[in-house]
mmCIF file of C-alpha atoms in Angstrom:
data_model
loop_
_atom_site.group_PDB
_atom_site.id
_atom_site.type_symbol
_atom_site.label_atom_id
_atom_site.label_comp_id
_atom_site.label_asym_id
_atom_site.label_seq_id
_atom_site.Cartn_x
_atom_site.Cartn_y
_atom_site.Cartn_z
ATOM 1 C CA MET Y 1 0.000 0.000 0.000
ATOM 2 C CA VAL Y 2 1.332 3.404 -0.956
ATOM 3 C CA GLU Y 3 1.725 5.715 2.025
ATOM 4 C CA THR Y 4 -0.111 9.006 1.707
ATOM 5 C CA ARG Y 5 1.553 12.306 2.509
ATOM 6 C CA ALA Y 6 -0.551 12.724 5.676
ATOM 7 C CA GLN Y 7 0.326 9.182 6.830
ATOM 8 C CA HIS Y 8 3.999 9.813 6.130
ATOM 9 C CA ARG Y 9 3.904 13.044 8.151
ATOM 10 C CA ARG Y 10 2.218 11.321 11.104
ATOM 11 C CA ARG Y 11 4.705 8.416 11.017
ATOM 12 C CA VAL Y 12 7.756 10.735 10.886
ATOM 13 C CA THR Y 13 6.309 12.927 13.647
ATOM 14 C CA SER Y 14 5.641 9.879 15.802
ATOM 15 C CA GLN Y 15 9.167 8.561 15.264
ATOM 16 C CA THR Y 16 10.663 11.987 15.978
ATOM 17 C CA TRP Y 17 8.743 12.376 19.239
ATOM 18 C CA GLY Y 18 9.651 8.834 20.138
ATOM 19 C CA LYS Y 19 13.320 9.778 19.868
ATOM 20 C CA VAL Y 20 12.727 12.976 21.878
ATOM 21 C CA GLU Y 21 10.899 11.061 24.615
ATOM 22 C CA GLY Y 22 13.711 8.528 24.673
ATOM 23 C CA ALA Y 23 16.251 11.297 25.296
ATOM 24 C CA GLU Y 24 14.831 12.678 28.547
ATOM 25 C CA ASP Y 25 17.215 15.657 28.731
ATOM 26 C CA VAL Y 26 16.117 16.803 25.269
ATOM 27 C CA PHE Y 27 12.468 16.312 26.194
ATOM 28 C CA HIS Y 28 12.893 18.367 29.379
ATOM 29 C CA ASP Y 29 14.833 21.094 27.553
ATOM 30 C CA ILE Y 30 12.086 21.546 24.950
ATOM 31 C CA PHE Y 31 9.180 21.553 27.398
ATOM 32 C CA SER Y 32 10.893 23.746 29.996
ATOM 33 C CA ARG Y 33 10.865 26.636 27.512
ATOM 34 C CA LEU Y 34 7.069 26.628 27.213
ATOM 35 C CA SER Y 35 4.630 28.668 29.277
ATOM 36 C CA VAL Y 36 3.295 27.121 32.469
ATOM 37 C CA ARG Y 37 -0.212 26.976 31.040
ATOM 38 C CA SER Y 38 1.035 25.064 27.978
ATOM 39 C CA ILE Y 39 3.024 22.637 30.117
ATOM 40 C CA ARG Y 40 -0.005 21.950 32.303
ATOM 41 C CA SER Y 41 -2.143 21.167 29.263
ATOM 42 C CA PHE Y 42 0.462 18.662 27.989
ATOM 43 C CA LYS Y 43 0.260 16.680 31.227
ATOM 44 C CA THR Y 44 -2.926 15.059 29.921
ATOM 45 C CA VAL Y 45 -1.364 13.685 26.716
ATOM 46 C CA ASN Y 46 -0.159 10.404 28.230
ATOM 47 C CA ARG Y 47 1.320 8.941 31.399
ATOM 48 C CA TYR Y 48 4.912 9.389 30.251
ATOM 49 C CA TRP Y 49 4.458 13.112 29.604
ATOM 50 C CA HIS Y 50 2.655 13.552 32.934
ATOM 51 C CA ALA Y 51 5.395 11.794 34.899
ATOM 52 C CA SER Y 52 8.207 13.550 33.033
ATOM 53 C CA ILE Y 53 6.963 17.052 33.838
ATOM 54 C CA SER Y 54 5.684 16.372 37.362
ATOM 55 C CA ASN Y 55 8.965 15.910 39.212
ATOM 56 C CA LYS Y 56 11.433 18.154 41.009
ATOM 57 C CA HIS Y 57 14.125 17.868 38.327
ATOM 58 C CA PHE Y 58 11.801 19.274 35.681
ATOM 59 C CA ALA Y 59 10.394 21.951 38.011
ATOM 60 C CA THR Y 60 13.960 23.134 38.681
ATOM 61 C CA LYS Y 61 14.832 23.191 34.962
ATOM 62 C CA GLN Y 62 11.622 25.045 34.070
ATOM 63 C CA LEU Y 63 12.268 27.668 36.766
ATOM 64 C CA ALA Y 64 15.820 28.193 35.476
ATOM 65 C CA GLN Y 65 14.464 28.824 31.969
ATOM 66 C CA SER Y 66 11.750 31.130 33.313
ATOM 67 C CA ARG Y 67 14.345 33.236 35.137
ATOM 68 C CA LYS Y 68 15.835 34.129 31.753
ATOM 69 C CA LYS Y 69 12.561 35.939 31.009
ATOM 70 C CA PRO Y 70 11.924 37.911 34.195
ATOM 71 C CA SER Y 71 8.870 40.061 34.735
ATOM 72 C CA TYR Y 72 7.053 41.836 37.527
ATOM 73 C CA ILE Y 73 3.846 40.689 39.159
ATOM 74 C CA ALA Y 74 1.587 43.522 40.244
ATOM 75 C CA CYS Y 75 -1.464 43.992 42.399
ATOM 76 C CA PRO Y 76 -2.183 47.694 41.741
ATOM 77 C CA ARG Y 77 -5.228 47.871 43.989
ATOM 78 C CA ALA Y 78 -6.240 45.955 47.108
ATOM 79 C CA TYR Y 79 -9.404 44.031 46.284
ATOM 80 C CA LYS Y 80 -11.165 41.442 48.383
ATOM 81 C CA ALA Y 81 -10.140 39.078 45.557
ATOM 82 C CA MET Y 82 -6.632 39.900 44.323
ATOM 83 C CA LYS Y 83 -6.293 40.723 40.633
ATOM 84 C CA LEU Y 84 -2.706 40.074 39.571
ATOM 85 C CA TYR Y 85 -1.040 41.449 36.432
ATOM 86 C CA LEU Y 86 2.253 40.669 34.706
ATOM 87 C CA LEU Y 87 4.506 43.520 33.595
ATOM 88 C CA LYS Y 88 7.370 42.939 31.188
ATOM 89 C CA PRO Y 89 10.452 45.108 31.884
ATOM 90 C CA GLY Y 90 10.919 47.708 29.194
ATOM 91 C CA LYS Y 91 7.273 47.698 28.096
ATOM 92 C CA PHE Y 92 5.337 47.806 31.361
ATOM 93 C CA ASN Y 93 2.022 46.908 29.772
ATOM 94 C CA TYR Y 94 -0.374 45.363 32.264
ATOM 95 C CA ARG Y 95 -1.545 41.874 31.277
ATOM 96 C CA HIS Y 96 -4.042 40.170 33.551
ATOM 97 C CA HIS Y 97 -2.475 36.959 34.830
ATOM 98 C CA ALA Y 98 -4.719 35.605 37.569
ATOM 99 C CA THR Y 99 -7.374 36.429 40.130
ATOM 100 C CA VAL Y 100 -6.584 35.008 43.551
ATOM 101 C CA ASP Y 101 -9.648 34.375 45.701
ATOM 102 C CA PRO Y 102 -9.009 31.080 47.518
ATOM 103 C CA PRO Y 103 -11.835 29.164 49.180
ATOM 104 C CA GLY Y 104 -11.864 29.639 52.932
ATOM 105 C CA ARG Y 105 -10.499 33.183 52.735
ATOM 106 C CA SER Y 106 -11.726 35.657 55.331
ATOM 107 C CA ALA Y 107 -13.983 37.517 52.915
ATOM 108 C CA ASP Y 108 -14.574 40.676 54.947
ATOM 109 C CA HIS Y 109 -11.120 42.112 54.204
ATOM 110 C CA ASN Y 110 -8.854 42.687 51.219
ATOM 111 C CA MET Y 111 -6.005 40.364 50.314
ATOM 112 C CA HIS Y 112 -2.496 41.807 50.082
ATOM 113 C CA MET Y 113 0.554 40.382 48.302
ATOM 114 C CA ILE Y 114 3.683 40.759 50.464
ATOM 115 C CA ALA Y 115 6.372 38.646 48.733
ATOM 116 C CA SER Y 116 7.217 36.772 45.524
ATOM 117 C CA PHE Y 117 9.672 33.863 45.225
ATOM 118 C CA ASN Y 118 10.228 30.971 42.801
ATOM 119 C CA GLY Y 119 6.915 31.621 41.019
ATOM 120 C CA LEU Y 120 4.967 31.638 44.293
ATOM 121 C CA VAL Y 121 3.496 34.635 46.124
ATOM 122 C CA CYS Y 122 2.759 35.098 49.808
ATOM 123 C CA CYS Y 123 -0.510 36.861 50.592
ATOM 124 C CA ILE Y 124 -2.227 37.923 53.786
ATOM 125 C CA ASN Y 125 -5.636 39.128 54.851
ATOM 126 C CA GLN Y 126 -7.009 40.138 58.215
ATOM 127 C CA LEU Y 127 -9.326 37.744 60.031
ATOM 128 C CA SER Y 128 -11.722 40.304 61.508
ATOM 129 C CA ASP Y 129 -11.977 43.895 62.706
ATOM 130 C CA GLU Y 130 -11.663 42.726 66.310
ATOM 131 C CA ASN Y 131 -8.663 40.459 65.706
ATOM 132 C CA GLU Y 132 -5.076 41.625 65.102
ATOM 133 C CA ASP Y 133 -4.148 38.335 63.409
ATOM 134 C CA HIS Y 134 -4.525 37.369 59.775
ATOM 135 C CA GLN Y 135 -4.569 34.457 57.387
ATOM 136 C CA ILE Y 136 -1.379 33.699 55.468
ATOM 137 C CA TRP Y 137 -1.655 32.152 52.015
ATOM 138 C CA ILE Y 138 0.953 30.761 49.623
ATOM 139 C CA CYS Y 139 -0.310 30.927 46.027
ATOM 140 C CA ASN Y 140 0.979 29.967 42.590
ATOM 141 C CA PRO Y 141 -0.793 32.416 40.249
ATOM 142 C CA SER Y 142 0.265 30.462 37.146
ATOM 143 C CA THR Y 143 -1.206 27.121 38.268
ATOM 144 C CA GLU Y 144 -4.011 28.690 40.372
ATOM 145 C CA GLU Y 145 -3.052 26.547 43.374
ATOM 146 C CA THR Y 146 -3.406 28.032 46.878
ATOM 147 C CA LEU Y 147 -2.322 26.878 50.335
ATOM 148 C CA LEU Y 148 -3.655 28.288 53.621
ATOM 149 C CA LEU Y 149 -1.017 28.065 56.343
ATOM 150 C CA PRO Y 150 -2.065 26.903 59.823
ATOM 151 C CA GLN Y 151 -3.023 29.687 62.225
ATOM 152 C CA GLY Y 152 -0.148 30.909 64.390
ATOM 153 C CA ARG Y 153 -0.217 31.873 68.044
ATOM 154 C CA PRO Y 154 -2.424 34.881 68.918
ATOM 155 C CA SER Y 155 -0.842 38.337 68.791
ATOM 156 C CA VAL Y 156 -2.107 40.825 71.375
ATOM 157 C CA TRP Y 157 -2.363 44.602 71.048
ATOM 158 C CA THR Y 158 -0.493 44.801 67.758
ATOM 159 C CA GLU Y 159 -0.368 43.232 64.308
ATOM 160 C CA PRO Y 160 2.241 40.506 63.795
ATOM 161 C CA SER Y 161 5.043 41.063 61.293
ATOM 162 C CA ILE Y 162 5.671 38.633 58.445
ATOM 163 C CA GLY Y 163 8.872 37.888 56.525
ATOM 164 C CA VAL Y 164 9.480 35.320 53.770
ATOM 165 C CA ALA Y 165 12.822 33.555 53.247
ATOM 166 C CA TYR Y 166 13.747 30.855 50.748
ATOM 167 C CA GLY Y 167 16.769 28.663 50.187
ATOM 168 C CA PRO Y 168 18.790 27.677 47.124
ATOM 169 C CA ASP Y 169 16.771 24.442 47.037
ATOM 170 C CA ILE Y 170 13.457 25.379 45.401
ATOM 171 C CA SER Y 171 11.504 23.201 47.833
ATOM 172 C CA GLU Y 172 12.627 25.190 50.883
ATOM 173 C CA TYR Y 173 10.973 28.316 52.187
ATOM 174 C CA LYS Y 174 10.324 29.706 55.653
ATOM 175 C CA ILE Y 175 7.783 32.223 56.935
ATOM 176 C CA PHE Y 176 8.893 34.185 60.003
ATOM 177 C CA ARG Y 177 6.128 35.679 62.152
ATOM 178 C CA ILE Y 178 6.952 38.159 64.937
ATOM 179 C CA PHE Y 179 4.073 38.773 67.339
ATOM 180 C CA CYS Y 180 3.296 40.349 70.713
ATOM 181 C CA VAL Y 181 2.702 38.003 73.651
ATOM 182 C CA GLY Y 182 1.895 40.680 76.245
ATOM 183 C CA LYS Y 183 3.477 43.285 78.503
ATOM 184 C CA ARG Y 184 6.552 42.771 80.624
ATOM 185 C CA ASN Y 185 5.000 44.761 83.482
ATOM 186 C CA ALA Y 186 1.315 45.444 83.968
ATOM 187 C CA GLY Y 187 0.347 49.020 83.185
ATOM 188 C CA LYS Y 188 3.555 49.847 81.298
ATOM 189 C CA GLY Y 189 4.088 50.013 77.561
ATOM 190 C CA ASP Y 190 6.933 47.500 77.664
ATOM 191 C CA TYR Y 191 5.847 44.744 75.290
ATOM 192 C CA LEU Y 192 7.274 41.274 74.835
ATOM 193 C CA TYR Y 193 7.748 39.906 71.325
ATOM 194 C CA GLU Y 194 8.391 36.386 70.149
ATOM 195 C CA CYS Y 195 8.934 34.734 66.784
ATOM 196 C CA GLU Y 196 7.654 31.535 65.261
ATOM 197 C CA VAL Y 197 8.670 30.063 61.932
ATOM 198 C CA TYR Y 198 6.728 28.025 59.393
ATOM 199 C CA SER Y 199 8.831 25.663 57.294
ATOM 200 C CA SER Y 200 7.731 24.168 53.974
ATOM 201 C CA SER Y 201 9.509 20.965 54.960
ATOM 202 C CA SER Y 202 7.446 20.460 58.132
ATOM 203 C CA GLY Y 203 4.190 22.212 57.200
ATOM 204 C CA ALA Y 204 3.879 23.551 60.765
ATOM 205 C CA TRP Y 205 4.786 26.513 62.981
ATOM 206 C CA ARG Y 206 7.568 26.248 65.550
ATOM 207 C CA GLY Y 207 8.402 28.815 68.233
ATOM 208 C CA ILE Y 208 12.009 30.055 68.254
ATOM 209 C CA GLY Y 209 11.900 32.361 71.270
ATOM 210 C CA PRO Y 210 11.973 36.082 72.137
ATOM 211 C CA VAL Y 211 12.811 38.880 69.717
ATOM 212 C CA LEU Y 212 14.022 42.275 70.913
ATOM 213 C CA HIS Y 213 12.210 44.405 68.364
ATOM 214 C CA LEU Y 214 8.966 44.529 66.408
ATOM 215 C CA PRO Y 215 9.389 45.816 62.822
ATOM 216 C CA MET Y 216 8.061 49.334 62.360
ATOM 217 C CA TYR Y 217 4.688 50.079 60.848
ATOM 218 C CA VAL Y 218 4.951 51.488 57.323
ATOM 219 C CA CYS Y 219 1.749 53.328 56.428
ATOM 220 C CA PHE Y 220 1.576 52.111 52.808
ATOM 221 C CA SER Y 221 2.518 48.473 53.617
ATOM 222 C CA PRO Y 222 -0.328 46.763 55.474
ATOM 223 C CA HIS Y 223 0.124 44.466 58.466
ATOM 224 C CA ARG Y 224 3.788 45.411 59.113
ATOM 225 C CA SER Y 225 4.719 43.391 56.032
ATOM 226 C CA ALA Y 226 7.428 45.682 54.592
ATOM 227 C CA HIS Y 227 10.540 43.510 54.364
ATOM 228 C CA VAL Y 228 13.139 42.370 51.846
ATOM 229 C CA PHE Y 229 15.017 39.096 51.379
ATOM 230 C CA ALA Y 230 18.608 39.534 50.174
ATOM 231 C CA GLY Y 231 21.795 37.524 50.561
ATOM 232 C CA GLY Y 232 20.051 34.754 52.479
ATOM 233 C CA LYS Y 233 18.483 37.041 55.117
ATOM 234 C CA ILE Y 234 15.201 38.836 55.782
ATOM 235 C CA TYR Y 235 15.469 42.501 56.736
ATOM 236 C CA TRP Y 236 12.898 44.774 58.395
ATOM 237 C CA LEU Y 237 13.134 48.433 59.357
ATOM 238 C CA VAL Y 238 12.616 48.865 63.098
ATOM 239 C CA SER Y 239 13.285 52.511 63.871
ATOM 240 C CA LEU Y 240 14.278 55.691 62.031
ATOM 241 C CA GLU Y 241 15.010 57.686 65.170
ATOM 242 C CA ASP Y 242 18.055 59.980 65.396
ATOM 243 C CA PRO Y 243 20.981 59.787 65.365
ATOM 244 C CA ALA Y 244 20.777 56.471 63.520
ATOM 245 C CA GLY Y 245 17.906 54.078 63.029
ATOM 246 C CA ILE Y 246 18.091 50.317 63.357
ATOM 247 C CA MET Y 247 16.941 47.308 61.402
ATOM 248 C CA LEU Y 248 16.345 43.669 62.232
ATOM 249 C CA SER Y 249 17.531 40.646 60.243
ATOM 250 C CA VAL Y 250 17.133 36.877 60.405
ATOM 251 C CA ASP Y 251 18.790 34.178 58.308
ATOM 252 C CA MET Y 252 17.597 30.746 57.176
ATOM 253 C CA GLU Y 253 19.241 29.218 60.253
ATOM 254 C CA GLU Y 254 16.910 31.415 62.363
ATOM 255 C CA ASN Y 255 19.624 33.684 63.800
ATOM 256 C CA PHE Y 256 18.525 37.270 64.533
ATOM 257 C CA GLU Y 257 20.737 40.370 64.381
ATOM 258 C CA VAL Y 258 20.244 44.102 64.905
ATOM 259 C CA MET Y 259 22.161 46.541 62.709
ATOM 260 C CA GLU Y 260 22.297 50.312 62.338
ATOM 261 C CA LEU Y 261 21.146 52.265 59.323
ATOM 262 C CA PRO Y 262 23.576 54.597 57.482
ATOM 263 C CA TYR Y 263 24.735 57.590 59.506
ATOM 264 C CA TYR Y 264 23.483 61.074 58.677
ATOM 265 C CA SER Y 265 24.854 63.990 60.672
ATOM 266 C CA THR Y 266 22.462 65.674 63.077
ATOM 267 C CA ASP Y 267 23.753 68.973 61.676
ATOM 268 C CA LEU Y 268 21.828 68.287 58.463
ATOM 269 C CA ARG Y 269 18.314 69.563 57.935
ATOM 270 C CA TYR Y 270 15.681 67.027 58.989
ATOM 271 C CA GLU Y 271 14.649 66.368 55.372
ATOM 272 C CA ASP Y 272 18.281 65.633 54.414
ATOM 273 C CA ARG Y 273 18.684 62.851 56.976
ATOM 274 C CA ILE Y 274 16.976 59.447 57.168
ATOM 275 C CA THR Y 275 13.345 60.196 56.335
ATOM 276 C CA ALA Y 276 10.037 58.376 56.725
ATOM 277 C CA ALA Y 277 10.307 57.673 52.992
ATOM 278 C CA THR Y 278 12.982 54.973 53.420
ATOM 279 C CA TYR Y 279 12.802 51.638 51.606
ATOM 280 C CA LEU Y 280 14.669 48.341 51.708
ATOM 281 C CA ILE Y 281 15.269 46.673 48.332
ATOM 282 C CA ASN Y 282 17.218 43.766 46.861
ATOM 283 C CA LEU Y 283 19.452 45.337 44.259
ATOM 284 C CA GLY Y 284 21.126 42.676 42.136
ATOM 285 C CA GLY Y 285 21.273 40.299 45.096
ATOM 286 C CA SER Y 286 22.585 42.856 47.600
ATOM 287 C CA LEU Y 287 20.747 44.524 50.461
ATOM 288 C CA SER Y 288 20.218 48.182 49.593
ATOM 289 C CA LEU Y 289 18.511 51.108 51.247
ATOM 290 C CA VAL Y 290 16.801 53.924 49.342
ATOM 291 C CA VAL Y 291 16.249 57.188 51.215
ATOM 292 C CA LEU Y 292 14.006 59.776 49.566
ATOM 293 C CA HIS Y 293 14.601 63.437 50.313
ATOM 294 C CA VAL Y 294 13.050 66.575 48.872
ATOM 295 C CA GLY Y 295 14.112 66.600 45.227
ATOM 296 C CA TYR Y 296 16.764 63.887 45.433
ATOM 297 C CA PHE Y 297 17.443 60.377 46.746
ATOM 298 C CA ASP Y 298 20.284 58.255 48.128
ATOM 299 C CA VAL Y 299 20.990 54.572 47.521
ATOM 300 C CA TRP Y 300 23.126 52.767 50.103
ATOM 301 C CA GLU Y 301 24.469 49.240 49.621
ATOM 302 C CA TRP Y 302 25.519 46.854 52.388
ATOM 303 C CA LYS Y 303 29.075 45.805 51.494
ATOM 304 C CA GLU Y 304 31.488 43.916 53.717
ATOM 305 C CA ALA Y 305 29.547 44.680 56.910
ATOM 306 C CA SER Y 306 29.200 48.416 56.303
ATOM 307 C CA TRP Y 307 27.010 50.846 54.372
ATOM 308 C CA VAL Y 308 28.394 52.395 51.180
ATOM 309 C CA LEU Y 309 26.686 55.309 49.408
ATOM 310 C CA VAL Y 310 26.513 54.211 45.751
ATOM 311 C CA ILE Y 311 24.045 56.697 44.247
ATOM 312 C CA GLU Y 312 22.934 60.249 44.975
ATOM 313 C CA ASP Y 313 20.720 61.666 42.254
ATOM 314 C CA TYR Y 314 17.708 63.887 41.632
ATOM 315 C CA LEU Y 315 14.042 62.878 41.848
ATOM 316 C CA PRO Y 316 11.756 63.945 38.977
ATOM 317 C CA PHE Y 317 8.701 63.728 41.257
ATOM 318 C CA MET Y 318 8.181 63.478 45.035
ATOM 319 C CA ASP Y 319 5.927 66.368 45.862
ATOM 320 C CA PHE Y 320 2.646 66.566 47.708
ATOM 321 C CA CYS Y 321 0.769 65.497 44.574
ATOM 322 C CA ASP Y 322 2.819 62.422 43.636
ATOM 323 C CA ILE Y 323 4.175 60.461 46.606
ATOM 324 C CA VAL Y 324 5.878 57.062 46.536
ATOM 325 C CA LEU Y 325 3.580 54.244 47.651
ATOM 326 C CA PHE Y 326 5.802 51.253 46.889
ATOM 327 C CA MET Y 327 9.280 50.410 45.652
ATOM 328 C CA THR Y 328 10.945 47.314 44.235
ATOM 329 C CA SER Y 329 13.895 46.491 42.018
ATOM 330 C CA SER Y 330 15.358 44.111 39.484
ATOM 331 C CA GLU Y 331 18.948 43.491 38.410
ATOM 332 C CA LYS Y 332 19.536 46.906 36.845
ATOM 333 C CA GLU Y 333 16.630 49.156 37.752
ATOM 334 C CA ILE Y 334 14.631 50.532 40.660
ATOM 335 C CA LEU Y 335 10.873 50.704 40.194
ATOM 336 C CA PHE Y 336 9.053 53.504 42.010
ATOM 337 C CA VAL Y 337 5.260 53.334 42.328
ATOM 338 C CA THR Y 338 3.611 56.682 42.952
ATOM 339 C CA ASP Y 339 -0.103 57.279 43.337
ATOM 340 C CA SER Y 340 -0.442 57.964 39.605
ATOM 341 C CA HIS Y 341 2.490 56.429 37.690
ATOM 342 C CA LEU Y 342 5.358 53.969 37.564
ATOM 343 C CA TRP Y 343 8.846 55.433 37.333
ATOM 344 C CA THR Y 344 12.013 53.462 36.613
ATOM 345 C CA TYR Y 345 15.577 54.467 37.359
ATOM 346 C CA HIS Y 346 18.258 52.566 35.434
ATOM 347 C CA LEU Y 347 21.391 51.994 37.473
ATOM 348 C CA ASP Y 348 23.865 51.974 34.562
ATOM 349 C CA THR Y 349 22.565 54.970 32.622
ATOM 350 C CA ARG Y 350 21.301 56.895 35.677
ATOM 351 C CA LYS Y 351 18.246 57.861 33.650
ATOM 352 C CA TRP Y 352 14.579 58.087 34.636
ATOM 353 C CA LYS Y 353 11.606 56.880 32.596
ATOM 354 C CA LYS Y 354 7.973 57.615 33.294
ATOM 355 C CA ARG Y 355 5.861 54.505 32.705
ATOM 356 C CA GLY Y 356 2.154 53.890 32.258
ATOM 357 C CA ARG Y 357 -0.770 53.837 34.615
ATOM 358 C CA PRO Y 358 -2.421 50.651 35.921
ATOM 359 C CA PRO Y 359 -5.914 49.497 34.892
ATOM 360 C CA THR Y 360 -7.124 50.961 38.197
ATOM 361 C CA ARG Y 361 -5.716 53.696 40.374
ATOM 362 C CA PHE Y 362 -2.930 52.616 42.737
ATOM 363 C CA THR Y 363 -4.326 51.775 46.199
ATOM 364 C CA ASN Y 364 -2.020 49.845 48.564
ATOM 365 C CA PRO Y 365 -0.091 48.602 45.503
ATOM 366 C CA ALA Y 366 2.361 45.706 45.548
ATOM 367 C CA ILE Y 367 4.805 44.894 42.735
ATOM 368 C CA PHE Y 368 7.558 42.259 42.902
ATOM 369 C CA PRO Y 369 9.986 40.570 40.490
ATOM 370 C CA PHE Y 370 8.385 37.351 39.265
ATOM 371 C CA THR Y 371 9.136 34.232 37.246
ATOM 372 C CA GLU Y 372 6.474 31.699 36.328
ATOM 373 C CA SER Y 373 6.920 28.225 37.756
ATOM 374 C CA LEU Y 374 5.218 24.854 38.247
ATOM 375 C CA LEU Y 375 6.243 24.717 41.884
ATOM 376 C CA PRO Y 376 3.496 23.520 44.254
ATOM 377 C CA CYS Y 377 2.558 25.819 47.115
ATOM 378 C CA ASN Y 378 4.149 23.447 49.622
ATOM 379 C CA GLY Y 379 7.492 24.170 47.929
ATOM 380 C CA GLY Y 380 7.619 20.838 46.126
ATOM 381 C CA VAL Y 381 8.738 18.870 49.176
ATOM 382 C CA ARG Y 382 6.763 15.869 47.957
ATOM 383 C CA LEU Y 383 7.877 16.046 44.326
ATOM 384 C CA GLU Y 384 9.902 13.091 43.124
ATOM 385 C CA GLU Y 385 13.595 13.842 42.571
ATOM 386 C CA ARG Y 386 13.924 12.063 39.196
#
């Protein structure tokens, strides 16, 4: 029987894919370059495809490929259900990516995104108006999976502070929660703070003892959630008081430290010292501090256990009509979110660019670097290694 052209094409395609499937590294390399949504749809083709792209080795390879195409994930406005958008560096066009509204969420309050890591995001929302505590969710916006963490110990009189840390192994992350357990002496404002940590490997909270300081409340970052993870440590601002403020850090081994902020002379005008508009960012893997003044800003980098002033430049905004609500960074740029626009400052060229507006007006915005991944919300601790 003479083979038709269509039959020939199907036979050659089948043989070609058979060879690809036989060479697992080639198969993984091809599929790891696809979007997460495409990869998920291919899981239903057959058992081999499902098994090949449902293990830790493939999840690691896919994440490595995704990191070559970085983006930002944005929640411009705090909704009861979180609408998340992807922003591509350079273009900054908002593309709706997912709506996060997990079942079991405390529906009376808005959800807030407080961290992004390995394709996952950490979100929080308050339990009730009478309760200082909140729910903590880990979500994968690309796969639409959500995980509600167990409730931690009650915090009295003040909101707990949250910080997210993650290790070089993609299956490892830790959530640090600093909370108030009461007063040292009745009738005095001397509060006692403790910390507990949630580990993806155990799936449970574990108390790690007293903490000297509670991270400061930042008016535009709800629930004392303003923190940054850089160089294997979480950092929170604690105080901006003269002559030098302090900050708190904790590493993956659960060791806490207190460190001072950069020194500004008390002879300077108040607006030329450390100001309330001070932000912690991860700048190319290094802890950095951005201090906004009237008309200009400073960028300090933590190098070899000391602060080094690396940038002092002008601000094209920062007046009473356009204040900074949020700040984040990527490898080569700092992204400033004001109440009406995005602004980017490129570190190499030292040039500003005014970007577009979001689909809705900025209200409690959150924007973080983001890479799509297939990682489960539990960190992949139960994924097979193969």
